[in-house]
């Protein structure tokens, strides 16, 4: 389930939403890295800056989900998305997957706005990716038949390790990770309980 055996073309065809998100990651990275583009403008305009959000630049609740602080940052988050996004895109469908991803990321950024200082600046898709983990956990709790026991153990182990690393690594938006995870879990819990009713 989390082992990728598709060719590049097959991956794009089978998982178009994940592919588009990853393409946006690297496109925006190039815009901020290659000197032929106005690098500073992209960073200054699309990063999450709490002060500017409070002054009405509300797009900054969305755009940081796709921005990254460097190539390694973009690569690591994209790799996580390649591993854990496709199965969920297949299970939920394109529209619901986009909803879970974006809403989790936005909730993570709203929490960052409310709980971090006005001077706080942030970028990265980690909050949205933790939202996917949260949604998987809701599946494990409310729809066990959708995942094998082995895959459930993989998700829980990776999620636990990721949370531990959140508190050990420097320059991590802890608020975004925690609230992204909670957001994804709540979206799943609400969805499954509605279907049950």
Short mmCIF file of N, CA, C and O in Angstrom, two decimals, residues 81-172:
data_model
loop_
_atom_site.label_atom_id
_atom_site.label_comp_id
_atom_site.label_asym_id
_atom_site.label_seq_id
_atom_site.Cartn_x
_atom_site.Cartn_y
_atom_site.Cartn_z
N UNK A 81 4.73 12.86 0.90
CA UNK A 81 3.47 12.87 0.16
C UNK A 81 3.41 11.72 -0.84
O UNK A 81 2.36 11.10 -1.03
N UNK A 82 4.55 11.41 -1.47
CA UNK A 82 4.61 10.28 -2.41
C UNK A 82 4.31 8.97 -1.69
O UNK A 82 3.64 8.09 -2.23
N UNK A 83 4.79 8.84 -0.47
CA UNK A 83 4.58 7.60 0.28
C UNK A 83 3.15 7.45 0.79
O UNK A 83 2.55 6.37 0.66
N UNK A 84 2.61 8.52 1.37
CA UNK A 84 1.35 8.38 2.10
C UNK A 84 0.14 9.01 1.41
O UNK A 84 -0.99 8.75 1.81
N UNK A 85 0.36 9.83 0.38
CA UNK A 85 -0.75 10.45 -0.31
C UNK A 85 -1.53 9.56 -1.27
O UNK A 85 -2.76 9.59 -1.28
N UNK A 86 -0.83 8.75 -2.10
CA UNK A 86 -1.55 7.99 -3.13
C UNK A 86 -2.66 7.09 -2.62
O UNK A 86 -3.76 7.07 -3.19
N UNK A 87 -2.40 6.33 -1.56
CA UNK A 87 -3.43 5.41 -1.05
C UNK A 87 -4.67 6.18 -0.61
O UNK A 87 -5.81 5.76 -0.88
N UNK A 88 -4.45 7.32 0.03
CA UNK A 88 -5.59 8.11 0.51
C UNK A 88 -6.32 8.78 -0.65
O UNK A 88 -7.55 8.89 -0.63
N UNK A 89 -5.57 9.21 -1.66
CA UNK A 89 -6.23 9.80 -2.84
C UNK A 89 -7.14 8.76 -3.50
O UNK A 89 -8.24 9.08 -3.94
N UNK A 90 -6.66 7.51 -3.58
CA UNK A 90 -7.48 6.44 -4.16
C UNK A 90 -8.71 6.14 -3.32
O UNK A 90 -9.81 5.94 -3.82
N UNK A 91 -8.53 6.11 -1.99
CA UNK A 91 -9.64 5.78 -1.09
C UNK A 91 -10.71 6.87 -1.06
O UNK A 91 -11.90 6.58 -1.07
N UNK A 92 -10.26 8.12 -1.02
CA UNK A 92 -11.19 9.24 -0.82
C UNK A 92 -11.73 9.81 -2.13
O UNK A 92 -12.80 10.41 -2.15
N UNK A 93 -10.97 9.67 -3.20
CA UNK A 93 -11.30 10.36 -4.45
C UNK A 93 -10.59 11.71 -4.48
O UNK A 93 -10.18 12.25 -3.44
N UNK A 94 -10.45 12.26 -5.67
CA UNK A 94 -9.67 13.49 -5.84
C UNK A 94 -10.20 14.65 -5.02
O UNK A 94 -9.46 15.34 -4.31
N UNK A 95 -11.51 14.91 -5.10
CA UNK A 95 -12.10 16.08 -4.43
C UNK A 95 -11.95 16.03 -2.93
O UNK A 95 -11.54 17.02 -2.31
N UNK A 96 -12.28 14.90 -2.33
CA UNK A 96 -12.19 14.78 -0.87
C UNK A 96 -10.75 14.83 -0.40
O UNK A 96 -10.44 15.42 0.65
N UNK A 97 -9.85 14.24 -1.19
CA UNK A 97 -8.43 14.29 -0.83
C UNK A 97 -7.93 15.73 -0.80
O UNK A 97 -7.26 16.15 0.15
N UNK A 98 -8.26 16.51 -1.83
CA UNK A 98 -7.87 17.92 -1.87
C UNK A 98 -8.44 18.65 -0.66
O UNK A 98 -7.75 19.45 -0.01
N UNK A 99 -9.71 18.37 -0.33
CA UNK A 99 -10.36 19.01 0.81
C UNK A 99 -9.62 18.71 2.11
O UNK A 99 -9.31 19.62 2.89
N UNK A 100 -9.31 17.44 2.34
CA UNK A 100 -8.61 17.04 3.57
C UNK A 100 -7.24 17.71 3.64
O UNK A 100 -6.84 18.24 4.67
N UNK A 101 -6.53 17.69 2.53
CA UNK A 101 -5.17 18.24 2.49
C UNK A 101 -5.18 19.74 2.77
O UNK A 101 -4.43 20.23 3.62
N UNK A 102 -6.03 20.46 2.04
CA UNK A 102 -6.06 21.92 2.18
C UNK A 102 -6.62 22.36 3.53
O UNK A 102 -6.08 23.26 4.18
N UNK A 103 -7.73 21.75 3.95
CA UNK A 103 -8.33 22.15 5.23
C UNK A 103 -7.38 21.87 6.39
O UNK A 103 -7.23 22.69 7.30
N UNK A 104 -6.69 20.72 6.36
CA UNK A 104 -5.71 20.41 7.41
C UNK A 104 -4.60 21.45 7.43
O UNK A 104 -4.20 21.94 8.50
N UNK A 105 -4.09 21.79 6.24
CA UNK A 105 -3.03 22.77 6.15
C UNK A 105 -3.47 24.14 6.62
O UNK A 105 -2.74 24.85 7.33
N UNK A 106 -4.69 24.54 6.24
CA UNK A 106 -5.21 25.85 6.65
C UNK A 106 -5.44 25.89 8.16
O UNK A 106 -5.11 26.89 8.83
N UNK A 107 -6.01 24.82 8.72
CA UNK A 107 -6.21 24.77 10.17
C UNK A 107 -4.87 24.87 10.91
O UNK A 107 -4.77 25.54 11.94
N UNK A 108 -3.85 24.21 10.37
CA UNK A 108 -2.51 24.28 10.97
C UNK A 108 -2.00 25.72 10.94
O UNK A 108 -1.41 26.21 11.92
N UNK A 109 -2.25 26.43 9.84
CA UNK A 109 -1.78 27.81 9.72
C UNK A 109 -2.61 28.77 10.58
O UNK A 109 -2.08 29.76 11.10
N UNK A 110 -3.91 28.50 10.72
CA UNK A 110 -4.74 29.31 11.60
C UNK A 110 -4.27 29.14 13.06
O UNK A 110 -4.16 30.12 13.81
N UNK A 111 -3.98 27.91 13.45
CA UNK A 111 -3.47 27.67 14.80
C UNK A 111 -2.14 28.38 15.01
O UNK A 111 -1.89 28.95 16.08
N UNK A 112 -1.29 28.36 13.98
CA UNK A 112 -0.01 29.07 14.05
C UNK A 112 -0.24 30.56 14.24
O UNK A 112 0.46 31.22 15.03
N UNK A 113 -1.23 31.09 13.54
CA UNK A 113 -1.57 32.51 13.67
C UNK A 113 -2.02 32.85 15.09
O UNK A 113 -1.64 33.87 15.65
N UNK A 114 -2.84 31.98 15.66
CA UNK A 114 -3.43 32.27 16.97
C UNK A 114 -2.47 32.01 18.13
O UNK A 114 -2.57 32.68 19.17
N UNK A 115 -1.54 31.08 17.96
CA UNK A 115 -0.72 30.65 19.09
C UNK A 115 0.73 31.10 19.03
O UNK A 115 1.43 31.03 20.05
N UNK A 116 1.18 31.54 17.86
CA UNK A 116 2.58 31.99 17.73
C UNK A 116 2.63 33.51 17.68
O UNK A 116 1.63 34.16 17.39
N UNK A 117 3.80 34.10 17.93
CA UNK A 117 3.91 35.57 17.93
C UNK A 117 3.61 36.17 16.55
O UNK A 117 3.68 35.48 15.53
N UNK A 118 3.29 37.44 16.54
CA UNK A 118 3.01 38.14 15.27
C UNK A 118 4.22 38.15 14.35
O UNK A 118 4.09 38.22 13.13
N UNK A 119 5.42 38.06 14.92
CA UNK A 119 6.64 38.07 14.11
C UNK A 119 6.96 36.71 13.50
O UNK A 119 7.91 36.59 12.74
N UNK A 120 6.15 35.70 13.83
CA UNK A 120 6.44 34.33 13.39
C UNK A 120 6.27 34.20 11.88
O UNK A 120 5.27 34.63 11.30
N UNK A 121 7.26 33.58 11.22
CA UNK A 121 7.23 33.34 9.77
C UNK A 121 7.35 31.84 9.54
O UNK A 121 8.17 31.17 10.16
N UNK A 122 6.53 31.31 8.64
CA UNK A 122 6.55 29.86 8.44
C UNK A 122 6.22 29.49 6.99
O UNK A 122 5.49 30.20 6.30
N UNK A 123 6.80 28.37 6.54
CA UNK A 123 6.49 27.77 5.25
C UNK A 123 6.54 26.26 5.40
O UNK A 123 7.15 25.75 6.34
N UNK A 124 5.91 25.55 4.47
CA UNK A 124 6.00 24.10 4.47
C UNK A 124 4.65 23.41 4.50
O UNK A 124 3.69 23.93 5.05
N UNK A 125 4.63 22.22 3.91
CA UNK A 125 3.39 21.44 3.81
C UNK A 125 3.22 20.45 4.95
O UNK A 125 2.32 19.60 4.90
N UNK A 126 4.07 20.54 5.97
CA UNK A 126 4.02 19.55 7.06
C UNK A 126 2.67 19.48 7.74
O UNK A 126 2.19 18.39 8.08
N UNK A 127 2.03 20.63 7.97
CA UNK A 127 0.72 20.62 8.61
C UNK A 127 -0.30 19.84 7.81
O UNK A 127 -1.08 19.06 8.36
N UNK A 128 -0.28 20.03 6.48
CA UNK A 128 -1.21 19.30 5.61
C UNK A 128 -0.88 17.81 5.59
O UNK A 128 -1.78 16.96 5.59
N UNK A 129 0.40 17.48 5.57
CA UNK A 129 0.81 16.06 5.57
C UNK A 129 0.44 15.40 6.89
O UNK A 129 -0.03 14.25 6.91
N UNK A 130 0.62 16.11 8.00
CA UNK A 130 0.16 15.56 9.28
C UNK A 130 -1.36 15.40 9.27
O UNK A 130 -1.90 14.52 9.94
N UNK A 131 -2.06 16.24 8.51
CA UNK A 131 -3.50 16.07 8.34
C UNK A 131 -3.84 14.73 7.70
O UNK A 131 -4.83 14.09 8.07
N UNK A 132 -3.01 14.30 6.74
CA UNK A 132 -3.22 12.98 6.13
C UNK A 132 -3.03 11.89 7.17
O UNK A 132 -3.79 10.92 7.21
N UNK A 133 -1.99 12.03 8.01
CA UNK A 133 -1.79 11.06 9.09
C UNK A 133 -3.01 11.02 10.01
O UNK A 133 -3.46 9.94 10.42
N UNK A 134 -3.52 12.21 10.34
CA UNK A 134 -4.70 12.28 11.20
C UNK A 134 -5.89 11.57 10.58
O UNK A 134 -6.64 10.87 11.28
N UNK A 135 -6.06 11.75 9.27
CA UNK A 135 -7.19 11.09 8.59
C UNK A 135 -7.00 9.57 8.61
O UNK A 135 -7.96 8.82 8.84
N UNK A 136 -5.77 9.12 8.40
CA UNK A 136 -5.49 7.68 8.49
C UNK A 136 -5.85 7.14 9.87
O UNK A 136 -6.42 6.05 10.00
N UNK A 137 -5.51 7.90 10.93
CA UNK A 137 -5.82 7.45 12.29
C UNK A 137 -7.33 7.35 12.49
O UNK A 137 -7.82 6.42 13.14
N UNK A 138 -8.09 8.27 11.89
CA UNK A 138 -9.55 8.17 11.99
C UNK A 138 -10.06 6.91 11.28
O UNK A 138 -11.01 6.29 11.74
N UNK A 139 -9.41 6.55 10.18
CA UNK A 139 -9.78 5.30 9.50
C UNK A 139 -9.50 4.11 10.41
O UNK A 139 -10.33 3.20 10.54
N UNK A 140 -8.34 4.12 11.06
CA UNK A 140 -7.97 3.01 11.94
C UNK A 140 -8.97 2.88 13.10
O UNK A 140 -9.33 1.77 13.50
N UNK A 141 -9.46 4.00 13.61
CA UNK A 141 -10.39 3.97 14.74
C UNK A 141 -11.82 3.67 14.34
O UNK A 141 -12.54 2.95 15.05
N UNK A 142 -12.26 4.21 13.19
CA UNK A 142 -13.68 4.13 12.83
C UNK A 142 -14.00 3.22 11.64
O UNK A 142 -15.15 2.86 11.45
N UNK A 143 -13.00 2.89 10.83
CA UNK A 143 -13.22 2.05 9.63
C UNK A 143 -12.06 1.08 9.46
O UNK A 143 -11.34 1.10 8.47
N UNK A 144 -11.87 0.22 10.46
CA UNK A 144 -10.71 -0.67 10.49
C UNK A 144 -10.58 -1.54 9.23
O UNK A 144 -9.48 -1.88 8.82
N UNK A 145 -11.71 -1.87 8.63
CA UNK A 145 -11.69 -2.77 7.47
C UNK A 145 -11.03 -2.13 6.25
O UNK A 145 -10.65 -2.84 5.32
N UNK A 146 -10.86 -0.81 6.26
CA UNK A 146 -10.28 -0.13 5.10
C UNK A 146 -8.76 -0.26 5.04
O UNK A 146 -8.16 -0.03 3.99
N UNK A 147 -8.14 -0.63 6.15
CA UNK A 147 -6.68 -0.80 6.20
C UNK A 147 -6.34 -2.15 6.83
O UNK A 147 -6.99 -2.57 7.78
N UNK A 148 -5.31 -2.80 6.30
CA UNK A 148 -4.85 -4.04 6.91
C UNK A 148 -4.18 -3.72 8.24
O UNK A 148 -3.79 -2.58 8.50
N UNK A 149 -4.04 -4.73 9.09
CA UNK A 149 -3.40 -4.51 10.39
C UNK A 149 -1.96 -4.05 10.21
O UNK A 149 -1.48 -3.18 10.95
N UNK A 150 -1.28 -4.62 9.21
CA UNK A 150 0.11 -4.24 8.96
C UNK A 150 0.22 -2.77 8.57
O UNK A 150 1.06 -2.03 9.08
N UNK A 151 -0.66 -2.33 7.66
CA UNK A 151 -0.63 -0.93 7.23
C UNK A 151 -1.03 0.02 8.36
O UNK A 151 -0.49 1.12 8.47
N UNK A 152 -1.96 -0.42 9.19
CA UNK A 152 -2.35 0.39 10.35
C UNK A 152 -1.16 0.57 11.29
O UNK A 152 -0.92 1.68 11.79
N UNK A 153 -0.39 -0.50 11.51
CA UNK A 153 0.78 -0.42 12.38
C UNK A 153 1.84 0.50 11.79
O UNK A 153 2.49 1.26 12.51
N UNK A 154 2.01 0.44 10.46
CA UNK A 154 2.98 1.32 9.79
C UNK A 154 2.59 2.78 10.01
O UNK A 154 3.43 3.61 10.38
N UNK A 155 1.32 3.10 9.78
CA UNK A 155 0.84 4.48 9.94
C UNK A 155 1.05 4.95 11.38
O UNK A 155 1.57 6.05 11.62
N UNK A 156 0.63 4.15 12.34
CA UNK A 156 0.75 4.56 13.75
C UNK A 156 2.20 4.73 14.17
O UNK A 156 2.54 5.67 14.90
N UNK A 157 3.08 3.85 13.68
CA UNK A 157 4.50 3.95 14.01
C UNK A 157 5.12 5.21 13.40
O UNK A 157 5.83 5.96 14.09
N UNK A 158 4.84 5.45 12.11
CA UNK A 158 5.39 6.63 11.43
C UNK A 158 4.86 7.90 12.07
O UNK A 158 5.61 8.87 12.28
N UNK A 159 3.58 7.90 12.41
CA UNK A 159 2.97 9.08 13.04
C UNK A 159 3.61 9.35 14.40
O UNK A 159 3.95 10.51 14.72
N UNK A 160 3.81 8.31 15.19
CA UNK A 160 4.42 8.46 16.51
C UNK A 160 5.86 8.98 16.38
O UNK A 160 6.26 9.91 17.09
N UNK A 161 6.63 8.41 15.45
CA UNK A 161 8.01 8.86 15.24
C UNK A 161 8.05 10.31 14.75
O UNK A 161 8.91 11.10 15.19
N UNK A 162 7.13 10.66 13.86
CA UNK A 162 7.08 12.02 13.32
C UNK A 162 6.76 13.03 14.43
O UNK A 162 7.33 14.12 14.47
N UNK A 163 5.85 12.65 15.32
CA UNK A 163 5.51 13.54 16.44
C UNK A 163 6.70 13.71 17.39
O UNK A 163 6.98 14.81 17.85
N UNK A 164 7.41 12.61 17.64
CA UNK A 164 8.59 12.69 18.51
C UNK A 164 9.63 13.61 17.88
O UNK A 164 10.20 14.49 18.54
N UNK A 165 9.88 13.43 16.56
CA UNK A 165 10.87 14.25 15.87
C UNK A 165 10.45 15.72 15.82
O UNK A 165 11.30 16.61 15.79
N UNK A 166 9.14 15.96 15.84
CA UNK A 166 8.64 17.34 15.85
C UNK A 166 9.21 18.11 17.04
O UNK A 166 9.55 19.29 16.92
N UNK A 167 9.34 17.44 18.18
CA UNK A 167 9.81 18.11 19.40
C UNK A 167 11.33 18.07 19.55
O UNK A 167 11.89 18.77 20.40
N UNK A 168 12.00 17.27 18.72
CA UNK A 168 13.45 17.13 18.86
C UNK A 168 14.23 17.95 17.84
O UNK A 168 15.36 18.37 18.11
N UNK A 169 13.64 18.19 16.66
CA UNK A 169 14.34 18.91 15.61
C UNK A 169 14.17 20.42 15.78
O UNK A 169 13.11 20.88 16.20
N UNK A 170 15.20 21.18 15.41
CA UNK A 170 15.09 22.64 15.49
C UNK A 170 14.28 23.21 14.32
O UNK A 170 14.12 22.55 13.29
N UNK A 171 13.79 24.42 14.48
CA UNK A 171 13.08 25.16 13.42
C UNK A 171 11.88 24.42 12.87
O UNK A 171 11.61 24.44 11.66
N UNK A 172 11.15 23.75 13.74
CA UNK A 172 9.94 23.03 13.34
C UNK A 172 8.73 23.79 13.88
O UNK A 172 8.72 24.23 15.03
#
